[in-house]
């Protein structure tokens, strides 16, 4: 039998989805599984988006342009304006989810052996896309004890080599919920400018900032406009993860051309998702506020509950809808598996994402998990009961 | 400004979509453009597929599993059975179009520097995906004068090196319409077996074989079941290119695992497209037959018209809905551009795909174009009038 690629062997399995077979097995046994592992909100998709589907009067579901429907791109431009992000329609390339935006950004900017610097913990799939592109992710650790604040910019600078092509940030942050300050963003800006780097900025959670601190886009930073590669997605803000619509935004003329070649190779982003996304941008401020308020409540509830459980600790996330939690266990990966395979409380268990997969530094995050607060409060309450009971019963507990 | 990647610079712009800006400019001037460049049929999507959209009663458009909805995978298994392709649900991984199936096949099988052998002319985006994976496509030329028959298998064998990992075929063929014979397929099988290679087989046009000769799937070839990587797409057979649903099918246990990592990294294929695809598999035999008959007519009509124009020649395609046409011009690329930028007949012009982009051997296909017969006969008739007049007027004509 022919051998598969080394690249594929090197690819990490997703810490978010890797344990799904265990969850499926638990469900097959009749166990209810609370999904804290994945950012799949239970909040309804905007009625405008669903109505657009019902009202499709096309006879042929044809290809769209490779860079997306012009009407969607125009509407996205207006949407970004609300956040003082001044971009032209031509700067916006519609992608198949934010995932494809990251992949194409890496493919079009990085060659094998090139490096990008990323604060860790980081969204695990960045690593996967970097490996796809043959590039190397170099991480600057941030720690739960410091609330995952951005490490001093000196630590980034110390890692710069002739192969460094960019810095990647996710703001508000997945998995930590950290929100970068203007001071931190300006330090990154200075570094990006000084070394002529790309600044990849994943800002898909911009609607979810909870502390009154402002959301700062990479495009708000003066002097590096052509170095910014912004990654966006409609998945999270409109609760339509399944439609797979995102965007890559750049003012770099050569990069636009380069990205377009990757876009043309895959022909077009999904037509139906684009129709839903375009309609969703028109959803009411009431819808957006209700969603926001829902997360504010869930966040407070979840964080309070977690920090009440002996030996558990999580800092207060400032944005997005995730938090990293320290657990009193020998190995969070084992614990997550054990919860799915060996434990249940009244026929229920929980599915969490082991945090080690969000770090590249060996050993980091070993006693941490990522939890998403995308379930309603009653469900979160039950999930936290299961967690407390599981920690009591787990043979590898450390307290 | 930071430099874009060499990989991106190396990526060919799609010969199918590269001239789209010229077509858009022509349309902006009020010129009607007949799209012979792209396999975007004007045949309606099955009513079952459209009805499934209208009847969606989901409140949340959520992620699907990374390998696709189980119900769709099950239905695909039954669909393949109709063609005597015996695969299990677990062998089928749903992808974002056939495009993603090709990309993931290359990513999961090939490392930088690995080689695959492909008869040319070949679907241009294979080259793009190979470059994405850092792999090298080595081509065996087939020629219009020999009706694009598969070159003798010795020519393939002569190209095998220690880096050769696979052979790629597209059957029925895009762009040539060639349909491989059992004898040819068995020769390929023997080679694949002898050198322990992957056989990548793109079979998205299996419904469109026009000569009574049988469609032979790579999975029909005994003894290499675990070496076959089949690429499929619902786009063409159900006229729903925009929904972006395809599949990668393999019985190779390690490859399945490897591909799944790439699937998990991009989270999920499009949910809405999967719903439409699943419903479309239930479309009536009458729908499929009507579509088939439509292409039979268009094919006869187009081929007859082309071969009537002085200096033009195309062999009769046996499958798919493309044909490669030799034109009496100095440079087909220039001619295609000229048609869009400098020519119109009664306010109309044509958009063809220059065939050089389907070859890797320099100079080959220079006087050839690919045409898709995806427009209705009246439109094809007008397009052929435009072509004849354009060839009369073109300054670089060779007769």
JSON list of C-alpha atoms in Angstrom, two decimals, chain B residues 179-271:
[
{"chain": "B", "resi": 179, "resn": "UNK", "atom": "CA", "xyz": [-13.46, 8.03, -22.23]},
{"chain": "B", "resi": 180, "resn": "UNK", "atom": "CA", "xyz": [-10.91, 5.43, -21.19]},
{"chain": "B", "resi": 181, "resn": "UNK", "atom": "CA", "xyz": [-11.31, 1.88, -22.48]},
{"chain": "B", "resi": 182, "resn": "UNK", "atom": "CA", "xyz": [-11.09, -1.19, -20.25]},
{"chain": "B", "resi": 183, "resn": "UNK", "atom": "CA", "xyz": [-7.82, -2.07, -21.94]},
{"chain": "B", "resi": 184, "resn": "UNK", "atom": "CA", "xyz": [-6.36, 1.34, -21.08]},
{"chain": "B", "resi": 185, "resn": "UNK", "atom": "CA", "xyz": [-7.67, 1.18, -17.53]},
{"chain": "B", "resi": 186, "resn": "UNK", "atom": "CA", "xyz": [-6.17, -2.26, -16.96]},
{"chain": "B", "resi": 187, "resn": "UNK", "atom": "CA", "xyz": [-2.80, -1.04, -18.20]},
{"chain": "B", "resi": 188, "resn": "UNK", "atom": "CA", "xyz": [-2.92, 1.76, -15.72]},
{"chain": "B", "resi": 189, "resn": "UNK", "atom": "CA", "xyz": [-3.98, -0.69, -13.04]},
{"chain": "B", "resi": 190, "resn": "UNK", "atom": "CA", "xyz": [-0.96, -2.90, -13.74]},
{"chain": "B", "resi": 191, "resn": "UNK", "atom": "CA", "xyz": [1.38, 0.05, -13.46]},
{"chain": "B", "resi": 192, "resn": "UNK", "atom": "CA", "xyz": [-0.19, 1.29, -10.26]},
{"chain": "B", "resi": 193, "resn": "UNK", "atom": "CA", "xyz": [0.10, -2.19, -8.80]},
{"chain": "B", "resi": 194, "resn": "UNK", "atom": "CA", "xyz": [3.65, -2.80, -9.99]},
{"chain": "B", "resi": 195, "resn": "UNK", "atom": "CA", "xyz": [5.01, 0.42, -8.50]},
{"chain": "B", "resi": 196, "resn": "UNK", "atom": "CA", "xyz": [2.66, 0.61, -5.47]},
{"chain": "B", "resi": 197, "resn": "UNK", "atom": "CA", "xyz": [1.23, 3.98, -6.49]},
{"chain": "B", "resi": 198, "resn": "UNK", "atom": "CA", "xyz": [-1.92, 5.88, -5.68]},
{"chain": "B", "resi": 199, "resn": "UNK", "atom": "CA", "xyz": [-4.45, 6.07, -8.51]},
{"chain": "B", "resi": 200, "resn": "UNK", "atom": "CA", "xyz": [-6.25, 9.40, -8.26]},
{"chain": "B", "resi": 201, "resn": "UNK", "atom": "CA", "xyz": [-9.38, 9.14, -10.36]},
{"chain": "B", "resi": 202, "resn": "UNK", "atom": "CA", "xyz": [-11.63, 12.12, -11.02]},
{"chain": "B", "resi": 203, "resn": "UNK", "atom": "CA", "xyz": [-14.96, 10.69, -12.13]},
{"chain": "B", "resi": 204, "resn": "UNK", "atom": "CA", "xyz": [-17.33, 13.62, -11.71]},
{"chain": "B", "resi": 205, "resn": "UNK", "atom": "CA", "xyz": [-18.70, 13.24, -15.26]},
{"chain": "B", "resi": 206, "resn": "UNK", "atom": "CA", "xyz": [-19.66, 9.54, -14.98]},
{"chain": "B", "resi": 207, "resn": "UNK", "atom": "CA", "xyz": [-23.30, 10.28, -15.86]},
{"chain": "B", "resi": 208, "resn": "UNK", "atom": "CA", "xyz": [-22.24, 11.69, -19.21]},
{"chain": "B", "resi": 209, "resn": "UNK", "atom": "CA", "xyz": [-20.94, 8.92, -21.49]},
{"chain": "B", "resi": 210, "resn": "UNK", "atom": "CA", "xyz": [-22.38, 9.19, -24.99]},
{"chain": "B", "resi": 211, "resn": "UNK", "atom": "CA", "xyz": [-21.04, 6.42, -27.16]},
{"chain": "B", "resi": 212, "resn": "UNK", "atom": "CA", "xyz": [-22.42, 3.27, -25.62]},
{"chain": "B", "resi": 213, "resn": "UNK", "atom": "CA", "xyz": [-18.94, 2.44, -24.34]},
{"chain": "B", "resi": 214, "resn": "UNK", "atom": "CA", "xyz": [-19.05, 1.67, -20.62]},
{"chain": "B", "resi": 215, "resn": "UNK", "atom": "CA", "xyz": [-17.93, 4.00, -17.90]},
{"chain": "B", "resi": 216, "resn": "UNK", "atom": "CA", "xyz": [-15.12, 2.31, -16.02]},
{"chain": "B", "resi": 217, "resn": "UNK", "atom": "CA", "xyz": [-14.46, 3.43, -12.49]},
{"chain": "B", "resi": 218, "resn": "UNK", "atom": "CA", "xyz": [-11.04, 3.03, -10.90]},
{"chain": "B", "resi": 219, "resn": "UNK", "atom": "CA", "xyz": [-12.91, 1.04, -8.27]},
{"chain": "B", "resi": 220, "resn": "UNK", "atom": "CA", "xyz": [-13.88, -1.49, -10.94]},
{"chain": "B", "resi": 221, "resn": "UNK", "atom": "CA", "xyz": [-10.23, -2.50, -11.33]},
{"chain": "B", "resi": 222, "resn": "UNK", "atom": "CA", "xyz": [-9.45, -5.58, -9.27]},
{"chain": "B", "resi": 223, "resn": "UNK", "atom": "CA", "xyz": [-6.43, -5.73, -6.99]},
{"chain": "B", "resi": 224, "resn": "UNK", "atom": "CA", "xyz": [-5.80, -2.03, -6.32]},
{"chain": "B", "resi": 225, "resn": "UNK", "atom": "CA", "xyz": [-8.85, -1.19, -4.18]},
{"chain": "B", "resi": 226, "resn": "UNK", "atom": "CA", "xyz": [-6.78, 0.38, -1.40]},
{"chain": "B", "resi": 227, "resn": "UNK", "atom": "CA", "xyz": [-4.71, 2.42, -3.85]},
{"chain": "B", "resi": 228, "resn": "UNK", "atom": "CA", "xyz": [-7.63, 4.20, -5.49]},
{"chain": "B", "resi": 229, "resn": "UNK", "atom": "CA", "xyz": [-8.51, 7.75, -4.42]},
{"chain": "B", "resi": 230, "resn": "UNK", "atom": "CA", "xyz": [-11.76, 8.64, -6.13]},
{"chain": "B", "resi": 231, "resn": "UNK", "atom": "CA", "xyz": [-12.81, 12.27, -6.57]},
{"chain": "B", "resi": 232, "resn": "UNK", "atom": "CA", "xyz": [-16.48, 13.02, -7.01]},
{"chain": "B", "resi": 233, "resn": "UNK", "atom": "CA", "xyz": [-18.81, 16.02, -7.15]},
{"chain": "B", "resi": 234, "resn": "UNK", "atom": "CA", "xyz": [-22.55, 16.53, -7.40]},
{"chain": "B", "resi": 235, "resn": "UNK", "atom": "CA", "xyz": [-22.03, 19.84, -9.25]},
{"chain": "B", "resi": 236, "resn": "UNK", "atom": "CA", "xyz": [-22.25, 18.59, -12.79]},
{"chain": "B", "resi": 237, "resn": "UNK", "atom": "CA", "xyz": [-24.73, 15.76, -12.62]},
{"chain": "B", "resi": 238, "resn": "UNK", "atom": "CA", "xyz": [-27.38, 17.78, -10.78]},
{"chain": "B", "resi": 239, "resn": "UNK", "atom": "CA", "xyz": [-26.50, 21.21, -12.21]},
{"chain": "B", "resi": 240, "resn": "UNK", "atom": "CA", "xyz": [-25.73, 22.66, -8.81]},
{"chain": "B", "resi": 241, "resn": "UNK", "atom": "CA", "xyz": [-22.13, 23.81, -9.13]},
{"chain": "B", "resi": 242, "resn": "UNK", "atom": "CA", "xyz": [-22.68, 26.57, -6.57]},
{"chain": "B", "resi": 243, "resn": "UNK", "atom": "CA", "xyz": [-23.51, 24.33, -3.63]},
{"chain": "B", "resi": 244, "resn": "UNK", "atom": "CA", "xyz": [-19.89, 23.09, -3.42]},
{"chain": "B", "resi": 245, "resn": "UNK", "atom": "CA", "xyz": [-20.40, 19.46, -2.48]},
{"chain": "B", "resi": 246, "resn": "UNK", "atom": "CA", "xyz": [-18.03, 16.72, -3.50]},
{"chain": "B", "resi": 247, "resn": "UNK", "atom": "CA", "xyz": [-16.51, 13.60, -2.03]},
{"chain": "B", "resi": 248, "resn": "UNK", "atom": "CA", "xyz": [-13.19, 11.85, -1.57]},
{"chain": "B", "resi": 249, "resn": "UNK", "atom": "CA", "xyz": [-13.50, 8.08, -1.48]},
{"chain": "B", "resi": 250, "resn": "UNK", "atom": "CA", "xyz": [-10.77, 5.77, -0.28]},
{"chain": "B", "resi": 251, "resn": "UNK", "atom": "CA", "xyz": [-10.39, 2.35, 1.31]},
{"chain": "B", "resi": 252, "resn": "UNK", "atom": "CA", "xyz": [-6.82, 3.09, 2.43]},
{"chain": "B", "resi": 253, "resn": "UNK", "atom": "CA", "xyz": [-7.01, 3.10, 6.25]},
{"chain": "B", "resi": 254, "resn": "UNK", "atom": "CA", "xyz": [-4.10, 5.49, 6.88]},
{"chain": "B", "resi": 255, "resn": "UNK", "atom": "CA", "xyz": [-5.22, 7.83, 4.13]},
{"chain": "B", "resi": 256, "resn": "UNK", "atom": "CA", "xyz": [-8.69, 8.10, 5.63]},
{"chain": "B", "resi": 257, "resn": "UNK", "atom": "CA", "xyz": [-7.14, 9.17, 8.93]},
{"chain": "B", "resi": 258, "resn": "UNK", "atom": "CA", "xyz": [-4.84, 11.62, 7.19]},
{"chain": "B", "resi": 259, "resn": "UNK", "atom": "CA", "xyz": [-7.60, 13.20, 5.12]},
{"chain": "B", "resi": 260, "resn": "UNK", "atom": "CA", "xyz": [-9.78, 13.53, 8.21]},
{"chain": "B", "resi": 261, "resn": "UNK", "atom": "CA", "xyz": [-7.20, 15.80, 9.82]},
{"chain": "B", "resi": 262, "resn": "UNK", "atom": "CA", "xyz": [-7.48, 18.22, 6.91]},
{"chain": "B", "resi": 263, "resn": "UNK", "atom": "CA", "xyz": [-11.28, 17.92, 7.12]},
{"chain": "B", "resi": 264, "resn": "UNK", "atom": "CA", "xyz": [-11.29, 18.71, 10.83]},
{"chain": "B", "resi": 265, "resn": "UNK", "atom": "CA", "xyz": [-9.03, 21.72, 10.33]},
{"chain": "B", "resi": 266, "resn": "UNK", "atom": "CA", "xyz": [-11.63, 23.31, 8.05]},
{"chain": "B", "resi": 267, "resn": "UNK", "atom": "CA", "xyz": [-14.39, 22.20, 10.43]},
{"chain": "B", "resi": 268, "resn": "UNK", "atom": "CA", "xyz": [-17.14, 21.10, 8.05]},
{"chain": "B", "resi": 269, "resn": "UNK", "atom": "CA", "xyz": [-18.36, 21.06, 4.46]},
{"chain": "B", "resi": 270, "resn": "UNK", "atom": "CA", "xyz": [-21.27, 23.43, 3.69]},
{"chain": "B", "resi": 271, "resn": "UNK", "atom": "CA", "xyz": [-24.45, 22.34, 5.47]}
]
